[in-house]
Amino acid sequence: MAENEIHLWLAPLGIGAAKIAAIGNLLQPDESERAARFRFPEHREHFTAARGILRSILGLHLGCPPESIRFAYGEHGKPSLAQPAGTHMEFNLSHSGGFAIYAVVLGRQVGVDLERIKAEGSWMEIARQYFAATEAAELEALAEEAMRNRFFELWSAKEACQKALGMGLRFPLDKNSHPALTVINLDTVPGYSAALAFEAGDQPAIIKRLFTA
């Protein structure tokens, strides 16, 4: 991949038992242990697929076997490449419902978030308590469906910022941006909201790709 590109991959996670078993063989023991801790089989299978697909995507970009990749984790759980070392490749992933999204870039921090839009929830109550006052006022002026969709746009943008910075909840929800980041909302799958945050600088080419396991 070129220096000034961000590759976005979208992947369905409902890939069937046979493919789950095959892609699960790419995982390291700590990832398999994490998968085993999920109570419900669907959640366990989606986690396994999401991590195996991450390895496959990185293996394509790095030109190495997916199972040879090793990860390191920041204070708030953000993954990075430990092996192979010295690649300057940054990545992030998010999965929700039956889909996962991945961002891969060279030489700049990146975060991505995917959220399945839920029909029921106390969205305005959450916005009034945690979002900026201007954002809450914007949401209150919208009809119910538009308000819900906009709530998830704002939420996914905030999550993408948290993940790009590796800050977790230390990046407050009343902030929708950070001076070091560029944040954009993404069109992905109907019924989902997604956002990408990346280290500011020259505008990168964003290349969208679909991964089929």
XYZ file of N, CA and C in Angstrom:
639
model
N 0.841 -1.189 0.000
C 0.000 0.000 0.000
C 0.879 1.243 0.000
N 0.345 2.322 -0.563
C 1.093 3.569 -0.662
C 1.064 4.309 0.676
N 2.006 5.236 0.854
C 2.124 5.984 2.105
C 0.875 6.779 2.434
N 0.218 7.345 1.422
C -0.891 8.254 1.662
C -2.228 7.609 1.307
N -2.400 6.371 1.753
C -3.655 5.651 1.544
C -4.141 5.084 2.867
N -5.448 5.077 3.037
C -6.081 4.312 4.107
C -6.955 3.269 3.439
N -6.695 2.009 3.745
C -7.498 0.929 3.196
C -8.555 0.538 4.225
N -9.806 0.627 3.809
C -10.932 0.223 4.645
C -11.481 -1.091 4.109
N -11.612 -2.054 4.981
C -12.159 -3.353 4.623
C -13.447 -3.581 5.403
N -14.483 -4.029 4.714
C -15.730 -4.432 5.362
C -15.877 -5.937 5.186
N -16.245 -6.635 6.243
C -16.333 -8.089 6.184
C -17.571 -8.592 6.914
N -18.367 -9.457 6.295
C -19.431 -10.144 7.029
C -18.839 -11.207 7.938
N -19.432 -11.393 9.111
C -18.889 -12.326 10.098
C -19.651 -13.648 10.146
N -20.822 -13.705 9.557
C -21.596 -14.951 9.534
C -21.116 -15.843 8.414
N -19.973 -16.480 8.600
C -19.303 -17.190 7.505
C -19.468 -18.708 7.578
N -20.187 -19.201 8.567
C -20.434 -20.634 8.659
C -19.400 -21.372 9.492
N -19.821 -22.527 10.023
C -18.998 -23.257 10.989
C -17.672 -23.717 10.394
N -17.689 -24.205 9.146
C -16.458 -24.732 8.549
C -15.407 -23.636 8.409
N -15.819 -22.454 7.922
C -14.877 -21.357 7.749
C -14.433 -20.798 9.097
N -15.349 -20.784 10.083
C -14.971 -20.353 11.432
C -13.852 -21.237 11.970
N -14.003 -22.553 11.792
C -12.983 -23.479 12.287
C -11.656 -23.250 11.583
N -11.705 -23.022 10.268
C -10.467 -22.826 9.516
C -9.780 -21.527 9.897
N -10.558 -20.465 9.978
C -9.951 -19.158 10.267
C -9.533 -19.085 11.732
N -10.213 -19.863 12.585
C -9.822 -19.905 13.986
C -8.448 -20.490 14.198
N -7.987 -21.296 13.249
C -6.646 -21.875 13.348
C -5.539 -20.835 13.193
N -5.890 -19.635 12.703
C -4.899 -18.570 12.540
C -4.618 -17.845 13.854
N -5.520 -17.993 14.840
C -5.428 -17.217 16.071
C -4.328 -17.737 16.981
N -3.778 -16.829 17.780
C -2.833 -17.177 18.820
C -3.599 -17.650 20.069
N -2.930 -18.370 20.972
C -3.633 -18.914 22.139
C -4.396 -17.871 22.950
N -3.836 -16.669 23.121
C -4.542 -15.665 23.915
C -5.836 -15.231 23.246
N -5.852 -15.192 21.903
C -7.075 -14.834 21.187
C -8.115 -15.946 21.302
N -7.668 -17.192 21.200
C -8.587 -18.326 21.349
C -9.180 -18.364 22.749
N -8.363 -18.022 23.752
C -8.861 -17.978 25.127
C -9.913 -16.890 25.290
N -9.678 -15.741 24.664
C -10.680 -14.670 24.713
C -11.979 -15.109 24.059
N -11.876 -15.772 22.915
C -13.066 -16.253 22.226
C -13.848 -17.230 23.096
N -13.142 -18.104 23.796
C -13.795 -19.125 24.609
C -14.561 -18.534 25.787
N -14.228 -17.318 26.178
C -14.894 -16.706 27.328
C -16.273 -16.149 26.985
N -16.600 -16.027 25.690
C -17.925 -15.531 25.334
C -18.980 -16.571 25.687
N -20.049 -16.113 26.268
C -21.095 -17.022 26.736
C -21.907 -17.592 25.578
N -22.229 -16.746 24.591
C -23.108 -17.176 23.510
C -22.291 -17.572 22.285
N -22.657 -18.698 21.649
C -21.897 -19.168 20.484
C -21.778 -18.127 19.373
N -22.846 -17.363 19.118
C -22.789 -16.365 18.045
C -21.714 -15.329 18.323
N -21.628 -14.861 19.566
C -20.615 -13.873 19.925
C -19.205 -14.471 19.821
N -19.079 -15.713 20.231
C -17.781 -16.394 20.144
C -17.355 -16.534 18.680
N -18.294 -16.927 17.825
C -17.982 -17.110 16.404
C -17.655 -15.782 15.736
N -18.395 -14.730 16.080
C -18.117 -13.423 15.479
C -16.750 -12.901 15.904
N -16.390 -13.086 17.170
C -15.068 -12.654 17.615
C -13.983 -13.422 16.884
N -14.154 -14.735 16.777
C -13.164 -15.560 16.079
C -13.024 -15.131 14.627
N -14.158 -14.917 13.955
C -14.108 -14.481 12.552
C -13.440 -13.123 12.432
N -13.795 -12.181 13.315
C -13.244 -10.823 13.235
C -11.727 -10.841 13.406
N -11.219 -11.632 14.348
C -9.778 -11.668 14.575
C -9.058 -12.430 13.460
N -9.653 -13.519 12.997
C -9.030 -14.251 11.909
C -8.978 -13.450 10.627
N -10.045 -12.698 10.343
C -10.068 -11.840 9.154
C -9.051 -10.718 9.293
N -8.923 -10.145 10.501
C -7.883 -9.136 10.732
C -6.508 -9.686 10.362
N -6.209 -10.877 10.817
C -4.922 -11.480 10.500
C -4.767 -11.695 8.994
N -5.840 -12.124 8.341
C -5.773 -12.350 6.897
C -5.524 -11.049 6.151
N -6.201 -9.986 6.553
C -6.024 -8.684 5.900
C -4.604 -8.166 6.110
N -4.119 -8.232 7.335
C -2.756 -7.760 7.603
C -1.731 -8.615 6.865
N -1.995 -9.916 6.790
C -1.096 -10.783 6.050
C -1.016 -10.415 4.584
N -2.161 -10.009 3.998
C -2.166 -9.557 2.605
C -1.318 -8.303 2.435
N -1.469 -7.352 3.350
C -0.726 -6.097 3.252
C 0.760 -6.287 3.527
N 1.079 -7.186 4.450
C 2.468 -7.364 4.866
C 3.205 -8.431 4.058
N 2.441 -9.255 3.353
C 3.072 -10.339 2.605
C 3.655 -11.403 3.502
N 2.929 -11.734 4.586
C 3.414 -12.743 5.512
C 2.259 -13.662 5.910
N 2.551 -14.856 6.430
C 1.483 -15.754 6.870
C 0.666 -15.117 7.998
N -0.652 -15.154 7.934
C -1.477 -14.522 8.972
C -1.190 -15.041 10.375
N -0.890 -16.339 10.477
C -0.674 -16.921 11.801
C 0.646 -16.499 12.423
N 1.551 -15.902 11.629
C 2.842 -15.463 12.160
C 2.783 -14.091 12.815
N 1.681 -13.385 12.642
C 1.549 -12.021 13.161
C 1.371 -12.056 14.684
N 2.059 -11.154 15.368
C 1.921 -11.013 16.818
C 1.486 -9.587 17.125
N 0.622 -9.466 18.130
C 0.091 -8.166 18.509
C 0.628 -7.732 19.866
N 0.745 -6.417 20.037
C 0.956 -5.800 21.338
C -0.275 -4.944 21.630
N -0.500 -4.619 22.894
C -1.703 -3.891 23.275
C -1.346 -2.708 24.164
N -1.980 -1.566 23.858
C -1.754 -0.376 24.653
C -2.488 -0.431 25.977
N -2.340 0.628 26.749
C -2.923 0.687 28.099
C -4.420 0.443 28.085
N -5.103 0.915 27.029
C -6.550 0.771 26.942
C -6.959 -0.269 25.902
N -6.042 -1.167 25.578
C -6.387 -2.307 24.747
C -6.226 -2.127 23.253
N -5.706 -0.975 22.800
C -5.548 -0.778 21.364
C -4.442 -1.691 20.843
N -4.744 -2.502 19.803
C -3.719 -3.407 19.284
C -2.766 -2.711 18.321
N -1.547 -3.208 18.291
C -0.549 -2.759 17.322
C 0.294 -3.964 16.932
N 1.121 -3.801 15.911
C 1.953 -4.903 15.444
C 3.220 -5.027 16.292
N 3.425 -6.210 16.847
C 4.687 -6.511 17.515
C 5.598 -7.321 16.602
N 5.002 -8.161 15.768
C 5.757 -8.989 14.830
C 4.902 -9.184 13.571
N 5.390 -8.870 12.388
C 6.725 -8.350 12.098
C 6.902 -6.911 12.598
N 8.109 -6.610 13.047
C 8.412 -5.298 13.614
C 8.921 -4.355 12.532
N 8.835 -3.051 12.837
C 9.432 -2.043 11.973
C 8.699 -1.773 10.682
N 7.412 -2.096 10.616
C 6.668 -1.904 9.363
C 6.027 -0.524 9.264
N 5.837 0.172 10.393
C 5.138 1.463 10.452
C 3.685 1.328 10.010
N 3.144 0.116 10.038
C 1.747 -0.095 9.659
C 0.871 0.014 10.900
N -0.155 0.847 10.793
C -1.130 1.008 11.862
C -2.462 0.467 11.381
N -3.270 -0.008 12.317
C -4.559 -0.588 11.942
C -5.524 -0.462 13.105
N -6.781 -0.656 12.810
C -7.805 -0.703 13.838
C -8.987 -1.471 13.293
N -9.786 -2.001 14.177
C -10.961 -2.759 13.758
C -12.109 -2.523 14.720
N -13.309 -2.815 14.231
C -14.505 -2.731 15.046
C -15.509 -3.709 14.469
N -16.248 -4.383 15.341
C -17.313 -5.242 14.824
C -18.567 -5.074 15.662
N -19.695 -5.208 14.991
C -20.994 -5.028 15.619
C -22.001 -5.831 14.811
N -22.893 -6.531 15.513
C -23.843 -7.348 14.781
C -23.109 -8.367 13.932
N -23.435 -8.421 12.659
C -22.846 -9.418 11.783
C -21.762 -8.908 10.869
N -21.182 -7.742 11.163
C -20.163 -7.169 10.279
C -18.979 -6.650 11.093
N -17.832 -6.582 10.405
C -16.636 -5.960 10.966
C -16.064 -4.992 9.951
N -15.399 -3.949 10.452
C -14.718 -2.986 9.591
C -13.282 -2.836 10.078
N -12.370 -2.697 9.121
C -10.943 -2.622 9.410
C -10.345 -1.428 8.675
N -9.422 -0.748 9.313
C -8.674 0.344 8.685
C -7.190 0.028 8.790
N -6.471 0.165 7.681
C -5.030 -0.104 7.634
C -4.350 1.076 6.950
N -3.261 1.564 7.547
C -2.576 2.750 7.025
C -1.100 2.677 7.420
N -0.258 3.376 6.704
C 1.157 3.473 7.041
C 1.451 4.810 7.710
N 2.086 4.770 8.857
C 2.690 5.958 9.430
C 1.781 6.982 10.056
N 0.532 6.648 10.338
C -0.309 7.594 11.092
C -1.325 6.812 11.927
N -1.713 7.411 13.044
C -2.676 6.762 13.933
C -4.045 6.709 13.267
N -4.786 5.649 13.564
C -6.088 5.465 12.937
C -7.027 4.761 13.912
N -8.293 5.117 13.832
C -9.328 4.451 14.616
C -10.577 4.320 13.775
N -11.304 3.252 13.961
C -12.525 3.033 13.197
C -13.569 2.440 14.128
N -14.838 2.787 13.888
C -15.908 2.256 14.724
C -17.115 1.927 13.862
N -17.751 0.817 14.190
C -18.958 0.354 13.513
C -20.008 0.062 14.564
N -21.203 0.581 14.373
C -22.285 0.393 15.332
C -23.552 -0.023 14.600
N -24.174 -1.106 15.053
C -25.495 -1.453 14.533
C -26.511 -0.527 15.183
N -27.332 0.119 14.374
C -28.313 1.077 14.889
C -29.457 0.316 15.537
N -29.635 0.520 16.823
C -30.674 -0.183 17.578
C -31.956 0.655 17.588
N -33.080 -0.038 17.475
C -34.361 0.665 17.390
C -34.770 1.258 18.725
N -34.424 0.588 19.814
C -34.879 1.010 21.133
C -33.699 1.441 21.984
N -33.902 2.516 22.731
C -32.867 2.973 23.642
C -33.142 4.392 24.102
N -32.553 4.775 25.209
C -32.750 6.121 25.765
C -31.708 7.055 25.166
N -31.788 7.256 23.845
C -30.734 7.974 23.135
C -30.656 9.432 23.556
N -31.795 10.089 23.703
C -31.771 11.506 24.110
C -31.277 11.648 25.538
N -31.649 10.730 26.388
C -31.183 10.787 27.777
C -29.663 10.664 27.837
N -29.105 9.758 27.041
C -27.649 9.592 26.982
C -27.001 10.864 26.433
N -27.602 11.409 25.357
C -27.031 12.606 24.733
C -27.033 13.784 25.700
N -28.128 13.975 26.426
C -28.206 15.100 27.364
C -27.176 14.958 28.473
N -26.893 13.730 28.878
C -25.984 13.508 30.000
C -24.519 13.582 29.583
N -24.209 13.106 28.361
C -22.806 12.913 28.009
C -22.321 13.737 26.822
N -23.200 14.089 25.893
C -22.756 14.781 24.692
C -22.622 16.274 24.959
N -21.992 16.975 24.018
C -21.939 18.438 24.085
C -23.352 19.002 24.010
N -23.560 20.153 24.645
C -24.904 20.755 24.669
C -25.414 21.041 23.261
N -24.529 21.457 22.365
C -24.948 21.746 20.988
C -25.388 20.470 20.263
N -24.729 19.356 20.563
C -25.114 18.091 19.941
C -26.472 17.625 20.456
N -26.694 17.741 21.764
C -27.980 17.356 22.333
C -29.103 18.213 21.757
N -28.847 19.514 21.607
C -29.866 20.406 21.032
C -30.156 20.035 19.580
N -29.111 19.675 18.836
C -29.306 19.245 17.450
C -30.197 18.009 17.391
N -29.950 17.053 18.257
C -30.732 15.821 18.258
C -32.185 16.072 18.649
N -32.402 16.947 19.622
C -33.764 17.225 20.088
C -34.628 17.848 18.998
N -34.002 18.507 18.042
C -34.751 19.164 16.975
C -35.171 18.198 15.865
N -34.729 16.938 15.934
C -34.982 15.979 14.863
C -36.151 15.060 15.202
N -36.806 14.564 14.156
C -37.809 13.518 14.338
C -37.134 12.250 14.836
N -37.936 11.315 15.375
C -37.378 10.184 16.113
C -36.372 9.369 15.299
N -36.712 8.952 14.088
C -35.808 8.111 13.311
C -34.543 8.868 12.932
N -34.696 10.123 12.519
C -33.526 10.927 12.163
C -32.648 11.172 13.394
N -33.302 11.379 14.543
C -32.543 11.588 15.785
C -31.716 10.355 16.119
N -32.337 9.176 16.003
C -31.631 7.940 16.317
C -30.442 7.738 15.384
N -30.644 7.962 14.089
C -29.545 7.789 13.128
C -28.413 8.773 13.405
N -28.767 10.020 13.711
C -27.751 11.028 13.986
C -27.026 10.722 15.297
N -27.752 10.213 16.295
C -27.116 9.825 17.553
C -25.991 8.825 17.286
N -26.273 7.818 16.465
C -25.257 6.800 16.206
C -24.124 7.336 15.342
N -24.400 8.296 14.473
C -23.309 8.946 13.731
C -22.350 9.634 14.699
N -22.920 10.380 15.649
C -22.090 11.073 16.630
C -21.349 10.081 17.525
N -22.044 9.026 17.938
C -21.440 8.042 18.828
C -20.269 7.346 18.142
N -20.464 6.913 16.905
C -19.382 6.199 16.209
C -18.190 7.120 15.955
N -18.444 8.414 15.701
C -17.337 9.364 15.530
C -16.533 9.508 16.816
N -17.222 9.576 17.945
C -16.526 9.688 19.231
C -15.711 8.424 19.526
N -16.304 7.266 19.257
C -15.599 6.000 19.478
C -14.358 5.905 18.586
N -14.489 6.321 17.326
C -13.339 6.275 16.416
C -12.210 7.164 16.930
N -12.555 8.332 17.476
C -11.541 9.220 18.063
C -10.854 8.549 19.245
N -11.645 7.958 20.146
C -11.071 7.268 21.304
C -10.071 6.212 20.859
N -10.448 5.467 19.820
C -9.612 4.353 19.380
C -8.357 4.839 18.655
N -8.485 5.900 17.867
C -7.308 6.436 17.181
C -6.276 6.936 18.182
N -6.731 7.569 19.244
C -5.832 8.126 20.249
C -5.374 7.098 21.269
N -6.045 5.931 21.285
C -5.705 4.915 22.273
C -6.015 5.356 23.689
N -7.031 6.218 23.823
C -7.323 6.827 25.122
C -8.445 6.148 25.881
N -9.236 5.308 25.212
C -10.390 4.750 25.884
C -11.328 5.861 26.341
N -11.898 5.681 27.515
C -12.875 6.644 28.024
C -12.250 7.938 28.517
N -10.924 8.039 28.467
C -10.295 9.316 28.828
C -10.571 10.383 27.773
N -10.999 9.973 26.554
C -11.454 10.956 25.569
C -12.932 11.191 25.841
N -13.307 12.367 26.364
C -14.678 12.568 26.850
C -15.702 12.574 25.732
N -16.904 12.076 26.052
C -17.967 11.977 25.053
C -18.544 13.326 24.662
N -18.264 14.384 25.431
C -18.752 15.699 25.007
C -17.838 16.325 23.968
N -16.805 15.587 23.548
C -15.946 16.027 22.455
C -16.223 15.158 21.238
N -16.386 15.771 20.075
C -16.619 14.993 18.862
C -15.407 15.016 17.940
N -14.352 15.690 18.351
C -13.166 15.744 17.510
C -11.961 16.043 18.396
N -10.804 16.012 17.785
C -9.544 16.286 18.478
C -8.663 17.018 17.479
N -7.912 18.028 17.911
C -7.129 18.810 16.949
C -6.113 17.988 16.161
N -5.729 16.835 16.699
C -4.742 16.012 15.997
C -5.380 15.049 14.998
N -6.731 15.041 14.934
C -7.426 14.032 14.135
C -8.326 14.646 13.079
N -8.508 13.911 12.002
C -9.581 14.153 11.042
C -10.600 13.034 11.219
N -11.870 13.384 11.281
C -12.919 12.397 11.527
C -13.962 12.493 10.426
N -14.321 11.351 9.852
C -15.361 11.326 8.831
C -16.320 10.171 9.112
N -17.586 10.385 8.807
C -18.566 9.303 8.866
C -18.532 8.526 7.554
N -18.848 7.239 7.639
C -18.718 6.334 6.510
C -20.063 5.706 6.161
N -20.288 5.487 4.876
C -21.422 4.684 4.427
C -20.951 3.231 4.347
N -21.636 2.339 5.058
C -21.217 0.937 5.051
C -22.395 0.039 4.678
N -23.127 -0.405 5.682
C -24.248 -1.322 5.491
C -25.511 -0.653 6.012
N -26.647 -0.784 5.310
C -27.888 -0.227 5.843
C -28.161 -0.746 7.257
N -28.558 0.181 8.125
C -28.812 -0.183 9.510
C -27.596 -0.096 10.411
N -26.466 0.369 9.862
C -25.241 0.523 10.637
C -24.710 1.947 10.472
N -23.982 2.396 11.490
C -23.272 3.666 11.430
C -21.793 3.392 11.635
N -20.944 4.115 10.890
C -19.499 3.895 11.006
C -18.770 5.216 10.872
N -17.595 5.276 11.473
C -16.760 6.478 11.389
C -15.300 6.089 11.373
N -14.509 6.955 10.765
C -13.060 6.786 10.655
C -12.386 8.023 11.219
N -11.393 7.822 12.078
C -10.582 8.922 12.609
C -9.125 8.621 12.306
N -8.410 9.624 11.806
C -7.002 9.398 11.481
C -6.197 10.649 11.759
N -4.923 10.428 11.983
C -4.013 11.515 12.313
C -4.010 12.552 11.196
N -4.201 13.814 11.561
C -4.321 14.890 10.575
C -3.019 15.058 9.802
N -3.164 15.574 8.614
C -2.025 15.774 7.716
C -2.545 15.854 6.302
N -1.733 15.447 5.333
C -2.205 15.410 3.959
C -3.424 14.502 3.858
N -4.394 14.907 3.055
C -5.607 14.122 2.895
C -5.279 12.797 2.203
N -5.531 11.667 2.863
C -5.197 10.386 2.241
C -6.283 9.947 1.259
N -5.914 9.095 0.331
C -6.896 8.404 -0.493
C -7.500 7.285 0.335
N -8.814 7.213 0.393
C -9.494 6.179 1.180
C -9.994 5.126 0.198
N -9.485 3.926 0.334
C -9.779 2.841 -0.583
C -10.644 1.826 0.145
N -11.881 1.633 -0.333
C -12.831 0.737 0.326
C -12.795 -0.629 -0.362
N -12.734 -1.687 0.469
C -12.631 -3.020 -0.060
C -13.519 -3.954 0.748
N -14.001 -5.007 0.095
C -14.846 -6.010 0.758
C -14.037 -7.281 0.912
N -14.033 -7.825 2.130
C -13.319 -9.073 2.391
C -14.338 -10.202 2.450
N -14.088 -11.244 1.692
C -14.933 -12.432 1.710
C -14.102 -13.607 2.171
N -14.475 -14.183 3.306
C -13.694 -15.305 3.865
C -13.948 -16.573 3.061
